[in-house]
Short mmCIF file of C-alpha atoms and ligand atoms in Angstrom, two decimals:
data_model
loop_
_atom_site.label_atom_id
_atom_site.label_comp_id
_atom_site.label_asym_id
_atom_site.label_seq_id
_atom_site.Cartn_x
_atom_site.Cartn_y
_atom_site.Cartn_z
CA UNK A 791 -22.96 -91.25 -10.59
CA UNK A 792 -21.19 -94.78 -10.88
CA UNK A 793 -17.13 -94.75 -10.59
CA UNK A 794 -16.77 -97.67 -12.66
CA UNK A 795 -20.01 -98.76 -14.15
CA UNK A 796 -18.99 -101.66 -16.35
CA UNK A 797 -17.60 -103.46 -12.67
CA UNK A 798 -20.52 -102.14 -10.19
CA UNK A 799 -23.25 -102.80 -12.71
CA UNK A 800 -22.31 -105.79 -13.94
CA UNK A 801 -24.71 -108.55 -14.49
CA UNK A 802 -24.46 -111.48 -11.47
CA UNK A 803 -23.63 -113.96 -14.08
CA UNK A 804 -20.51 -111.40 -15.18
CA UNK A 805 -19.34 -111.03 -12.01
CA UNK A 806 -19.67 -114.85 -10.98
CA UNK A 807 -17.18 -115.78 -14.06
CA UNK A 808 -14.31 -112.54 -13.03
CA UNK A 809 -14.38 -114.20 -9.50
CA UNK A 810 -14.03 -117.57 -10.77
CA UNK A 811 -11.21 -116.53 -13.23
CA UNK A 812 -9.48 -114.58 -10.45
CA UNK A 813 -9.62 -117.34 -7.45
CA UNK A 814 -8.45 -120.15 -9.84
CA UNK A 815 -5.33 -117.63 -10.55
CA UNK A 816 -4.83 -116.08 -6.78
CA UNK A 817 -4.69 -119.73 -4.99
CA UNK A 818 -2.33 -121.08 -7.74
CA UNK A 819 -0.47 -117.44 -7.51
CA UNK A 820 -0.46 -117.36 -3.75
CA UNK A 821 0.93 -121.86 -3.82
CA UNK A 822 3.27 -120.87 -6.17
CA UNK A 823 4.69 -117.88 -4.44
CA UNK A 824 3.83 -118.20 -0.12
CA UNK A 825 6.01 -120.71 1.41
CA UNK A 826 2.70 -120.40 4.23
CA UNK A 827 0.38 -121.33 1.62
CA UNK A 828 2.38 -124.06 0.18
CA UNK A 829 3.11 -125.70 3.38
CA UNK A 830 -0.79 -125.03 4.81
CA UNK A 831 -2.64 -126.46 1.31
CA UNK A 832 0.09 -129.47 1.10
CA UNK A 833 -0.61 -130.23 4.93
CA UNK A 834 -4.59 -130.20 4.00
CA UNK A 835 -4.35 -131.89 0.75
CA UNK A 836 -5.97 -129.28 -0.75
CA UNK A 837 -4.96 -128.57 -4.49
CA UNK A 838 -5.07 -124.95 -5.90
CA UNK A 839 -5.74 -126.82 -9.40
CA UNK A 840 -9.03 -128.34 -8.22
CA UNK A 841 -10.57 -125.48 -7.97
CA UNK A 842 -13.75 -125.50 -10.61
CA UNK A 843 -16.58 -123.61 -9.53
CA UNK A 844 -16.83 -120.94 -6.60
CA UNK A 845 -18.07 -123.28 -4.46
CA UNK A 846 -14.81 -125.04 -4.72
CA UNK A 847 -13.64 -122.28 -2.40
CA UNK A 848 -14.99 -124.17 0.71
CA UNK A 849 -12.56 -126.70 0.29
CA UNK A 850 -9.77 -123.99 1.09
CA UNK A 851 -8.19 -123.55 4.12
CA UNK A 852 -8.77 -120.42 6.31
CA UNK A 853 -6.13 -118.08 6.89
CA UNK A 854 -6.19 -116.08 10.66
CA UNK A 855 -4.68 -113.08 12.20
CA UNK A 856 -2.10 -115.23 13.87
CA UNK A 857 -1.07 -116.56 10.79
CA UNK A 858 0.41 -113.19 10.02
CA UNK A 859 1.49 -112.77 13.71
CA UNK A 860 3.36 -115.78 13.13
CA UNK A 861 5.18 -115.01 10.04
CA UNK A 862 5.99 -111.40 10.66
CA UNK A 863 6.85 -109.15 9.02
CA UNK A 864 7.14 -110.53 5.51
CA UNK A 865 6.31 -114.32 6.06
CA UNK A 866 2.97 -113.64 3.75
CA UNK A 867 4.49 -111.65 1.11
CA UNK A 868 4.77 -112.72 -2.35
CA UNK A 869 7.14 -110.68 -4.15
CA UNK A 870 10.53 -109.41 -3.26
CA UNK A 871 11.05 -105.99 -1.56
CA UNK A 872 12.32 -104.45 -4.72
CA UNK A 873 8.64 -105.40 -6.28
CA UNK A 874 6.55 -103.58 -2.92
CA UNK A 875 5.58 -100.10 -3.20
CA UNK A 876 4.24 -99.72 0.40
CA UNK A 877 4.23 -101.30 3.73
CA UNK A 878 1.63 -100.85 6.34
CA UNK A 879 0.79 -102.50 9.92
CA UNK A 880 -2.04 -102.04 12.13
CA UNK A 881 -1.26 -102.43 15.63
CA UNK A 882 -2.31 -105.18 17.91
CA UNK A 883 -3.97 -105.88 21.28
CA UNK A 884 -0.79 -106.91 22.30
CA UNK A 885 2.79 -107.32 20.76
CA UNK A 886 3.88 -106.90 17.16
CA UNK A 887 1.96 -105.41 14.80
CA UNK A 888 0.05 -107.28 11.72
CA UNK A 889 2.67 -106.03 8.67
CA UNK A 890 0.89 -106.11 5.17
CA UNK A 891 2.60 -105.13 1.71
CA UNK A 892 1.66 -103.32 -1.30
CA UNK A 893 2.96 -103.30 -4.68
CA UNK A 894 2.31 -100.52 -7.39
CA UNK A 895 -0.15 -102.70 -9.06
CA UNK A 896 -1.95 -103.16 -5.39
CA UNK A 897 -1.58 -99.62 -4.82
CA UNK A 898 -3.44 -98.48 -7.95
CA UNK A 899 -6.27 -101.44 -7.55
CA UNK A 900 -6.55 -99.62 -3.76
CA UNK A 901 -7.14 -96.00 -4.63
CA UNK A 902 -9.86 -97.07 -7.53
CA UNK A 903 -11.62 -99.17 -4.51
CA UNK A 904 -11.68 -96.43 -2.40
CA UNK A 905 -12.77 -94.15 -5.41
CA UNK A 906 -15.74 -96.57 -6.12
CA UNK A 907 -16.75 -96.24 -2.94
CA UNK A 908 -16.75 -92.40 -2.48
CA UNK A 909 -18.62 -91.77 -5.21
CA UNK A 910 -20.98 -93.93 -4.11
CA UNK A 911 -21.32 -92.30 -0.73
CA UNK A 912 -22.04 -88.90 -3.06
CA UNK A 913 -18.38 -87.76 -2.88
CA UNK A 914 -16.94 -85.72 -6.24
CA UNK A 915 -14.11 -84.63 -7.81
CA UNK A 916 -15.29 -80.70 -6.58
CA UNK A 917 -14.99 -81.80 -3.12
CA UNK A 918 -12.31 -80.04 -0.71
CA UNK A 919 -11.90 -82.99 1.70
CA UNK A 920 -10.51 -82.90 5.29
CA UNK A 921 -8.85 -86.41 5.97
CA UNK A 922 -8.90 -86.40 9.67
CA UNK A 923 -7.55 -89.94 9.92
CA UNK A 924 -4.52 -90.00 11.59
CA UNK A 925 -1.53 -90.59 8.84
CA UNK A 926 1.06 -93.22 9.20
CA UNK A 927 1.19 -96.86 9.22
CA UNK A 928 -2.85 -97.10 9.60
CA UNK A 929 -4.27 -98.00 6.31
CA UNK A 930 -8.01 -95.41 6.46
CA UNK A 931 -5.66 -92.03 5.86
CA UNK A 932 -3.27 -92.47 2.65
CA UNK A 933 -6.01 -94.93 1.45
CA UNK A 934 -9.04 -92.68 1.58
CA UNK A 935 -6.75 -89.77 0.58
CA UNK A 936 -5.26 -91.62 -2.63
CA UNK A 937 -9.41 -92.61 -3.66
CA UNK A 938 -9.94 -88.73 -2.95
CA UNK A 939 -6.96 -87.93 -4.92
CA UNK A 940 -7.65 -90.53 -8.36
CA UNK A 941 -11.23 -88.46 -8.30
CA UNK A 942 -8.98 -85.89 -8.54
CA UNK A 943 -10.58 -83.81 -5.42
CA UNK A 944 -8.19 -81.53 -3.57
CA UNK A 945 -7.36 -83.63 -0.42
CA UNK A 946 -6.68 -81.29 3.18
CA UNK A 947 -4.23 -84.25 4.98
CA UNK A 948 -5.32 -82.69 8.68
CA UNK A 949 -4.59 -86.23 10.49
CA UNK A 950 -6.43 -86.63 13.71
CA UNK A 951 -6.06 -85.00 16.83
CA UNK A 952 -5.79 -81.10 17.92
CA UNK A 953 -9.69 -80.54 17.65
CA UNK A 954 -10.09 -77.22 17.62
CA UNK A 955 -7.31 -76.57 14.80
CA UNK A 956 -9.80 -79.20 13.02
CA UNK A 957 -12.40 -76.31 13.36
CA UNK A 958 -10.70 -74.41 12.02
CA UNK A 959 -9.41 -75.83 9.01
CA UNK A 960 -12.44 -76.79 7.97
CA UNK A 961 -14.24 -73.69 8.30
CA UNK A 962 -11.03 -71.49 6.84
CA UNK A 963 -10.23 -74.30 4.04
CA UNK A 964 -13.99 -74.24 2.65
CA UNK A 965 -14.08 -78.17 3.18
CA UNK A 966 -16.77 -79.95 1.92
CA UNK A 967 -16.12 -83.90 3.04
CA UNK A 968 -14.53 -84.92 5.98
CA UNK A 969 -13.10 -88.27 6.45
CA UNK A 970 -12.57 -90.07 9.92
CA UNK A 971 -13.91 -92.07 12.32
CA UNK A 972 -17.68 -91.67 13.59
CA UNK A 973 -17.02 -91.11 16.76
CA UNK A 974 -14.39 -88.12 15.94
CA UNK A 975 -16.85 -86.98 13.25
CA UNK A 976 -18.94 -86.60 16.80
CA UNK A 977 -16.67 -85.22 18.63
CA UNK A 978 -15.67 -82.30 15.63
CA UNK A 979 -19.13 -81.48 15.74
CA UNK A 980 -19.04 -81.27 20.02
CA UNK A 981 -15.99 -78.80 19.61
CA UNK A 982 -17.67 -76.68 16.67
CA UNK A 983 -20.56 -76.27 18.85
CA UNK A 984 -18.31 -75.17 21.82
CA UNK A 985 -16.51 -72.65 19.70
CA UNK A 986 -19.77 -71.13 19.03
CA UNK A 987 -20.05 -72.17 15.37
CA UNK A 988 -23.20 -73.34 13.76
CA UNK A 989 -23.08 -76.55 11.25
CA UNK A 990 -24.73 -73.50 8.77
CA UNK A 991 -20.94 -71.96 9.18
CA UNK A 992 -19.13 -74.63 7.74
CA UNK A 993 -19.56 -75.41 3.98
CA UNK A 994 -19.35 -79.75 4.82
CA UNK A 995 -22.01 -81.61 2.52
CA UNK A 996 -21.10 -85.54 2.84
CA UNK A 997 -19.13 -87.49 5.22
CA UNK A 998 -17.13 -90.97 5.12
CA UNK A 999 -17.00 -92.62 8.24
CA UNK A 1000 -15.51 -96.24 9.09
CA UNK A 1001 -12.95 -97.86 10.21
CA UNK A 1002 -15.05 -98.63 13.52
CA UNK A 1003 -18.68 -99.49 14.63
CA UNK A 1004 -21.01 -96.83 14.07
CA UNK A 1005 -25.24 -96.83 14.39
CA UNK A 1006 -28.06 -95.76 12.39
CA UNK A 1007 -28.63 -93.55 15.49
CA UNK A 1008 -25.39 -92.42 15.39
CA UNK A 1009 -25.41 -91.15 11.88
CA UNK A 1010 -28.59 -89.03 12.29
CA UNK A 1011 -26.97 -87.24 15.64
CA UNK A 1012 -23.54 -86.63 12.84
CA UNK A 1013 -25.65 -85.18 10.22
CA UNK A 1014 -27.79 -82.96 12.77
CA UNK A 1015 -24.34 -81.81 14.18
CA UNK A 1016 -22.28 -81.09 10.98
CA UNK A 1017 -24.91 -80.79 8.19
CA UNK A 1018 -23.56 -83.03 6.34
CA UNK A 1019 -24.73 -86.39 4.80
CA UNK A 1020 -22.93 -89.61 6.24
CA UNK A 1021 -21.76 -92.99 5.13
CA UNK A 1022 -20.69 -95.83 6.42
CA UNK A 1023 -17.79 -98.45 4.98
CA UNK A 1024 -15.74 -100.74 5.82
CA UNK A 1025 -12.39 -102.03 5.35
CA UNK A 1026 -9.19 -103.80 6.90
CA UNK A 1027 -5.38 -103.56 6.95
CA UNK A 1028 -5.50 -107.62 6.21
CA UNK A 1029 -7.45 -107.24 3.14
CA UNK A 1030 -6.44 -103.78 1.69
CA UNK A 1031 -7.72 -101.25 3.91
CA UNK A 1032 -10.73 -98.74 3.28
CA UNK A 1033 -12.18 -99.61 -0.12
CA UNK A 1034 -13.37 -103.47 0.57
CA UNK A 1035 -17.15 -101.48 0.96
CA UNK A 1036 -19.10 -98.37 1.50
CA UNK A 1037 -22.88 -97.58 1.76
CA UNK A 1038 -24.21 -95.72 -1.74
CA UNK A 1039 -26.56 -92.72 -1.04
CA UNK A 1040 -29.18 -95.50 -0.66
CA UNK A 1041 -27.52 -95.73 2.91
CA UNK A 1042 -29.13 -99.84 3.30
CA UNK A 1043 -25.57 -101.48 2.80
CA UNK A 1044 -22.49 -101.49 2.00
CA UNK A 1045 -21.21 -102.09 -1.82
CA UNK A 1046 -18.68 -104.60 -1.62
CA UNK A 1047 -16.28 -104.39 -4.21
CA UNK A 1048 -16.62 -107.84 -5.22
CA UNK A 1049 -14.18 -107.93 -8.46
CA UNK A 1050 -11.45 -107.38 -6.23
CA UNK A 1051 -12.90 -108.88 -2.69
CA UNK A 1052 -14.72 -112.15 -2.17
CA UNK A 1053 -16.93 -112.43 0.63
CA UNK A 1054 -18.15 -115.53 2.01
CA UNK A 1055 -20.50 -115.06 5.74
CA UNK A 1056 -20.24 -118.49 7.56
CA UNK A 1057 -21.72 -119.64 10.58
CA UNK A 1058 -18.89 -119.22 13.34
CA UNK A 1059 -19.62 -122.44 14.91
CA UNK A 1060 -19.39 -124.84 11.68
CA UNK A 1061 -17.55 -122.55 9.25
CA UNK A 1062 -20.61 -123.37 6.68
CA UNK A 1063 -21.78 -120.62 4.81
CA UNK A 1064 -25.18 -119.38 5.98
CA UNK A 1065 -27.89 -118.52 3.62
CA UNK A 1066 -27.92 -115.15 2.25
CA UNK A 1067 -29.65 -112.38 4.90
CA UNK A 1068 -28.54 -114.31 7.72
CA UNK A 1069 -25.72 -112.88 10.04
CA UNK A 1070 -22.93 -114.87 10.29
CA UNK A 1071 -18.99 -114.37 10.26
CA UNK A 1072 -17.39 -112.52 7.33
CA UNK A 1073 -14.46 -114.27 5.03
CA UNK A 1074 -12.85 -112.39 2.54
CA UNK A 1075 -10.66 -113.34 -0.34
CA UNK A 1076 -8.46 -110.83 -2.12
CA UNK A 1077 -8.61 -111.94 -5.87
CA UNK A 1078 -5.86 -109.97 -7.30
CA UNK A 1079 -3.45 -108.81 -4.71
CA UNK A 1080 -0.07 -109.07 -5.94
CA UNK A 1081 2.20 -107.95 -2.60
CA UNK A 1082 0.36 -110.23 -0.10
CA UNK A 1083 -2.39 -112.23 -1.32
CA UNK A 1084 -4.73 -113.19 1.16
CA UNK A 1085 -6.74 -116.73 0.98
CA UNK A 1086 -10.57 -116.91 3.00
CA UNK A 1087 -9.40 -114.69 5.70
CA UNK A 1088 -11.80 -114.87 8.75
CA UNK A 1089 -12.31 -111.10 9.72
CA UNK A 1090 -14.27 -112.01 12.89
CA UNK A 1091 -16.83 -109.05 11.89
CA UNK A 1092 -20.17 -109.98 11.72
CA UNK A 1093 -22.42 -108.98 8.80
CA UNK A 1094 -25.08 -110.54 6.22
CA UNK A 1095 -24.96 -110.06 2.13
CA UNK A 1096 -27.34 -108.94 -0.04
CA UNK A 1097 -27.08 -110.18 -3.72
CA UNK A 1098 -30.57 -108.19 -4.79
CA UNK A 1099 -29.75 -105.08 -7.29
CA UNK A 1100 -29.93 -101.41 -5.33
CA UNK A 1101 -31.97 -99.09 -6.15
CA UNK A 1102 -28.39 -96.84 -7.28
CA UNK A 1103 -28.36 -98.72 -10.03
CA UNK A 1104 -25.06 -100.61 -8.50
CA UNK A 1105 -25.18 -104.86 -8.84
CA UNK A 1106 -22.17 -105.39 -6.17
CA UNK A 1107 -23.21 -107.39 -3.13
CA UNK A 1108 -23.84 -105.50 -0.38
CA UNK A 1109 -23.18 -106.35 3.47
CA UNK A 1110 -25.06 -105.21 6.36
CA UNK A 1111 -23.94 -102.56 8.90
CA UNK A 1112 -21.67 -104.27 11.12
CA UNK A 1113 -22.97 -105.99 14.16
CA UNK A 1114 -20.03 -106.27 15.95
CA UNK A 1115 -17.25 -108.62 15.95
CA UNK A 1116 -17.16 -112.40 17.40
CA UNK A 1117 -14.56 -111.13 19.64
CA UNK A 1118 -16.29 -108.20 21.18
CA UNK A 1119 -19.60 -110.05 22.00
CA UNK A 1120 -19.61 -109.58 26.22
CA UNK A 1121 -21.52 -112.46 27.53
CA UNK A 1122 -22.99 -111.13 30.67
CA UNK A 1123 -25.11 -113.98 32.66
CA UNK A 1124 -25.18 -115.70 29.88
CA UNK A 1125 -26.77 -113.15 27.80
CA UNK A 1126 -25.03 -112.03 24.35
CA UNK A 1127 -24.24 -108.71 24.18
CA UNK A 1128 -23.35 -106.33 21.26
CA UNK A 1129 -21.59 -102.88 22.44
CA UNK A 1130 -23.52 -101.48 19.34
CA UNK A 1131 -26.95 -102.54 20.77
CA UNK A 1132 -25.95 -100.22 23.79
CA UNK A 1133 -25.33 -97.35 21.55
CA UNK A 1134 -28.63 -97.58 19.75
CA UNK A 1135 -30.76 -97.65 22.83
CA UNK A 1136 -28.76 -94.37 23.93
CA UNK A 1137 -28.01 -92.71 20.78
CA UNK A 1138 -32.20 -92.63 20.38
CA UNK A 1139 -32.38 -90.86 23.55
CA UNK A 1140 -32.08 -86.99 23.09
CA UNK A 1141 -31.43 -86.54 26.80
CA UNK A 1142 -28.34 -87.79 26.63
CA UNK A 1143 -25.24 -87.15 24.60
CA UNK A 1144 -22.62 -89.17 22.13
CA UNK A 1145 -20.65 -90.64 24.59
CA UNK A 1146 -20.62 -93.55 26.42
CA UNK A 1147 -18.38 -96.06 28.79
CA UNK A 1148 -19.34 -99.59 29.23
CA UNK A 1149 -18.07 -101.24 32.01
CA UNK A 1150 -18.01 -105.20 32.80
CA UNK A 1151 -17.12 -106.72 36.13
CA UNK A 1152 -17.65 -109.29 38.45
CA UNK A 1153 -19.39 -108.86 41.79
CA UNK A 1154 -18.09 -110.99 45.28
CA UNK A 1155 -20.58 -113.76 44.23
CA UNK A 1156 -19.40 -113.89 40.57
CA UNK A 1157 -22.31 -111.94 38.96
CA UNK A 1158 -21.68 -110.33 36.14
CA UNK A 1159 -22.26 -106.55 35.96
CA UNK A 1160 -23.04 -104.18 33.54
CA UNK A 1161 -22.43 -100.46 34.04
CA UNK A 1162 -23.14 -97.77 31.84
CA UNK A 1163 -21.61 -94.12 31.88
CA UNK A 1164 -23.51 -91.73 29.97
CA UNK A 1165 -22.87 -88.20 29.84
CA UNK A 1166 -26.40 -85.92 30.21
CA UNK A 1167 -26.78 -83.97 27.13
CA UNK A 1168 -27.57 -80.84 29.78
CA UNK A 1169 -25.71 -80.34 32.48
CA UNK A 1170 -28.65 -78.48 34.37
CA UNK A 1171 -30.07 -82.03 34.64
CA UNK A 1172 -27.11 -83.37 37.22
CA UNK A 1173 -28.66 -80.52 39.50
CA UNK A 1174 -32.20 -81.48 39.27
CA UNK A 1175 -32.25 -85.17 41.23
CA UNK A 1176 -36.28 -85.58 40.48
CA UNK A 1177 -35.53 -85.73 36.35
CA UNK A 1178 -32.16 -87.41 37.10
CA UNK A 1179 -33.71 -90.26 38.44
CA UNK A 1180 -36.00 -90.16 36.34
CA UNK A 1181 -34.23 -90.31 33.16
CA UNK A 1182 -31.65 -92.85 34.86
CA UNK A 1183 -34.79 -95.87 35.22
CA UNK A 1184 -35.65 -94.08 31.51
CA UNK A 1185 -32.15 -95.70 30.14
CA UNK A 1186 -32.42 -98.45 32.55
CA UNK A 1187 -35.92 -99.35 31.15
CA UNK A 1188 -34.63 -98.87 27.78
CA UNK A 1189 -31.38 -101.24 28.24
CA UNK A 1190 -33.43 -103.94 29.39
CA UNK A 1191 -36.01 -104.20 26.96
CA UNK A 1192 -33.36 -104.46 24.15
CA UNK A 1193 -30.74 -106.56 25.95
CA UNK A 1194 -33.22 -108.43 28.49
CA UNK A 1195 -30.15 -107.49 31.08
CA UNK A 1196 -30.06 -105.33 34.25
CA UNK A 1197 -27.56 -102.37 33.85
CA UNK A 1198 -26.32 -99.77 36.49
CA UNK A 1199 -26.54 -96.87 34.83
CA UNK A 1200 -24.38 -93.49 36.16
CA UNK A 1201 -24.76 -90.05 34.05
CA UNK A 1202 -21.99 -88.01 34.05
CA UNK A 1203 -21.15 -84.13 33.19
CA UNK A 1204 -21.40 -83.54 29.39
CA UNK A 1205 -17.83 -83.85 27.92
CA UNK A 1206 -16.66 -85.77 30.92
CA UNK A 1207 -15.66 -88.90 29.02
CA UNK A 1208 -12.72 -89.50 27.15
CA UNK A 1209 -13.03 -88.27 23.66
CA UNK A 1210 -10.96 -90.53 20.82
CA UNK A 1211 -9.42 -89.18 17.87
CA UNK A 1212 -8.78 -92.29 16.51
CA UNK A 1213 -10.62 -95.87 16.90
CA UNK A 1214 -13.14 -95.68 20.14
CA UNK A 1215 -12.23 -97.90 23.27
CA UNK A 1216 -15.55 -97.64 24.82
CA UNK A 1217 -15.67 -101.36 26.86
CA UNK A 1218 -13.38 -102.09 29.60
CA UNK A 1219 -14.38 -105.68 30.51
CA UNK A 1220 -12.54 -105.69 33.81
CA UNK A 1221 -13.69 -110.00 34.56
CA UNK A 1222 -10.99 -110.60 32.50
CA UNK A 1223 -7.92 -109.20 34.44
O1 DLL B 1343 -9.90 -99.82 10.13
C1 DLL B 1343 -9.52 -99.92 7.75
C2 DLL B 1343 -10.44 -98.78 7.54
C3 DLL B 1343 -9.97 -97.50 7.65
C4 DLL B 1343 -11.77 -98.99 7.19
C5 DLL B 1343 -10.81 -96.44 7.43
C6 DLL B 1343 -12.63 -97.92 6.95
C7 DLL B 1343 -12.15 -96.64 7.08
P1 DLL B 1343 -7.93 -102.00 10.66
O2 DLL B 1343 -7.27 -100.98 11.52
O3 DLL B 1343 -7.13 -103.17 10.25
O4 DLL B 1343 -8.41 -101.36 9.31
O5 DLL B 1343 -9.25 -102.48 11.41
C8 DLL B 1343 -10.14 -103.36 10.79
O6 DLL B 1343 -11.99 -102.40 12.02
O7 DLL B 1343 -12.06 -105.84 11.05
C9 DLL B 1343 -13.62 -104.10 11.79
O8 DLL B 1343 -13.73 -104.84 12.99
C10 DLL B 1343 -13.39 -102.62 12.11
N1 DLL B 1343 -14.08 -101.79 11.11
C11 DLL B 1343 -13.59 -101.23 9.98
N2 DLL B 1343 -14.56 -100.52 9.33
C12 DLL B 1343 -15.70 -100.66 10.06
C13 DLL B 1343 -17.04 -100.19 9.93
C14 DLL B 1343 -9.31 -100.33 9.19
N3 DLL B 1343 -17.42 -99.41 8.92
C15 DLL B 1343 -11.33 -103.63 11.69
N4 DLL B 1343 -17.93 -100.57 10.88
C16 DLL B 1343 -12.38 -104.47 11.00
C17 DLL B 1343 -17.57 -101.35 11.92
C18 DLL B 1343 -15.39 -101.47 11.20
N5 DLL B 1343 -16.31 -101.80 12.11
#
């Protein structure tokens, strides 16, 4: 089933011309409207009326997260308040929070993004869905919840935290879909298991699960632990939200909803696009945001696209998995490191369980060091030193071939690590402090 198949099947050449129509409006709209844009194209002699072709769109200036830090709260808004419909933030590493601003036109665009992409994922309008996202000013609960909603599913607002009452809402409820993070999805199905519940007692048959990095790996260990099928997608507060992409029951990338979102993946270094399958940074353009328009904004993630058709029938480009951010590559001795490349190698290891720590510091001679804390999927193992050791120089062995890098592993007591109802904070890179 296809949400909106005269938009996600469109022909290339169909699409192509919507975006072209679109960016030629949005830059003139954003010029005409965003004191910021004004002031940044003027400075750059770039003119929104030269825009011809979508290639054009290299010409435009980047927009950054600081750009919003630096105009908070409103600085990037177009309208006037009495025109927004909603205001949401997402917080910051530090400081104020990134404010972004919705009118009623935005807000409707939003909840058809998000119902595109749960559809795709195998979601209905039969479903009983547990949104276990935690509600407020974070963008993944009201959005996935309104996309629920315009399918016209009946929506179980549970927010995050107080795991066992989780349970047991979804097992008294009847819930079919369950909406959070990966790593909570985990977790729900570590606290069903401790209640004594089987995934055969729950009635959950698909899953939607973004908003951080998750693994192939990862996805089988959900499904074997709640029965249900998972899917990946992506989103950010900048750009919308949930609802810029999700993975189709294909489950080999994630349908960008390209009408609305352009995507551009660039080579960090040179800010040149890089040719399609190659990983790169991704740069998104909303193309009919009314509240806050948003011009090539670099997102730091790090994907690749995919123009080819799927084999759903869908025509939207597709991007890869994430493979992590530019800003949460470690560099240990030099090497790169991906946290995600640390979660496959463990995550394929049935010995040990979902939860990990990675921990980055510097030794008296300025060596970097990489420790790993992995909890032991059995806690009879921390008794038995022969098979502890054993399996330690497994993971050790394991680590290295993938990351060519030395790593102090420790295993710890199963459900010894902190557990995250929200976003995961799994790397404390301690050289920095
Ligand atoms: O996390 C929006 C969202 C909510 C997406 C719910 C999907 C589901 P922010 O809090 O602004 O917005 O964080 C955005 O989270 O730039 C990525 O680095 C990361 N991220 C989001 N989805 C994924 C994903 C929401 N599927 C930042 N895989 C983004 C990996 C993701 N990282």
């Amino acid at each position: 089933m296809i949400y909106n198949p005269k938009i996600e099947t469109m022909s290339r050449a169909g699409i192509e011309r919507l975006q072209l129509e679109r960016l030629k409006k949005i830059v003139n709209y954003a010029y005409e409207n965003v004191p910021f844009y004004k002031k940044k194209y003027d400075q750059a002699g770039f003119n929104p009326d030269s825009i011809k072709t979508l290639d054009d769109i290299r010409r435009i200036p980047f927009t950054v997260k600081d750009d919003l830090r630096e105009n908070y709260p409103y600085g990037l808004s177009a309208v006037h308040s009495d025109k927004l419909a909603r205001i949401h933030a997402s917080s910051g590493t530090s400081g104020k929070p990134t404010v972004v601003v919705y009118t009623k036109k935005d807000l409707d665009m939003w909840a058809e993004c998000c119902a595109r992409i749960i559809v795709a994922g195998g979601g209905r309008e039969t479903d009983i869905v547990q949104i276990s996202f935690g509600y407020g000013l974070f963008t993944g609960a009201l959005g996935m919840h309104q996309g629920y909603e315009r399918l016209g599913a009946a929506v179980i607002p549970a927010s995050s935290g107080n795991t066992e009452r989780q349970v047991m809402l979804l097992k008294d409820l009847g819930a079919t879909a369950l909406v959070c993070t990966p790593s909570y999805a985990l977790y729900i199905g570590e606290m069903m298991e401790k209640l004594g519940y089987k995934k055969e007692d729950f009635k959950l048959r698909v899953g939607f699960f973004g908003s951080e990095a998750s693994s192939v790996e990862m996805h089988k260990e959900i499904e074997k632990r709640l029965g249900l099928f998972p899917t990946d997608n992506y989103g950010l507060s900048e750009i919308i939200g949930p609802g810029v992409s999700g993975e189709c029951i294909m489950k080999d990338g994630m349908h960008i909803n390209e009408d609305y979102f352009y995507p551009e993946v660039l080579d960090s270094k040179t800010l040149e696009p890089v040719p399609e399958g190659e990983y790169g940074e991704l740069a998104l353009t909303t193309l009919t945001k009314e509240g806050m328009p948003v011009i090539r904004y670099r997102t730091k993630d790090i994907t690749c696209l995919n123009y080819a058709p799927c084999k759903c029938g869908r025509t939207t480009a597709r991007m890869a998995r994430l493979r992590g951010r530019t800003d949460d590559m470690l560099i240990i001795r030099g090497v790169n490191v991906f946290p995600s490349q640390i979660e496959s190698v463990l995550m394929n290891m049935p010995e040990v369980g979902g939860q990990y720590e990675i921990v980055v510091s510097r030794d008296e001679h300025y060596m970097d060091k990489l420790e790993v804390k992995v909890e032991v999927a059995d806690s009879n193992l921390l008794t038995d030193f022969k098979h502890l050791e054993e399996l330690r120089d497994k993971i050790k062995h394991n680590l290295r071939t993938i990351l060519q890098l030395d790593a102090k592993v420790k295993l710890v007591e199963p459900l010894s690590l902190k557990r995250f109802e929200g976003k995961s904070k799994r790397v404390t890179d301690l050289r920095k402090i």
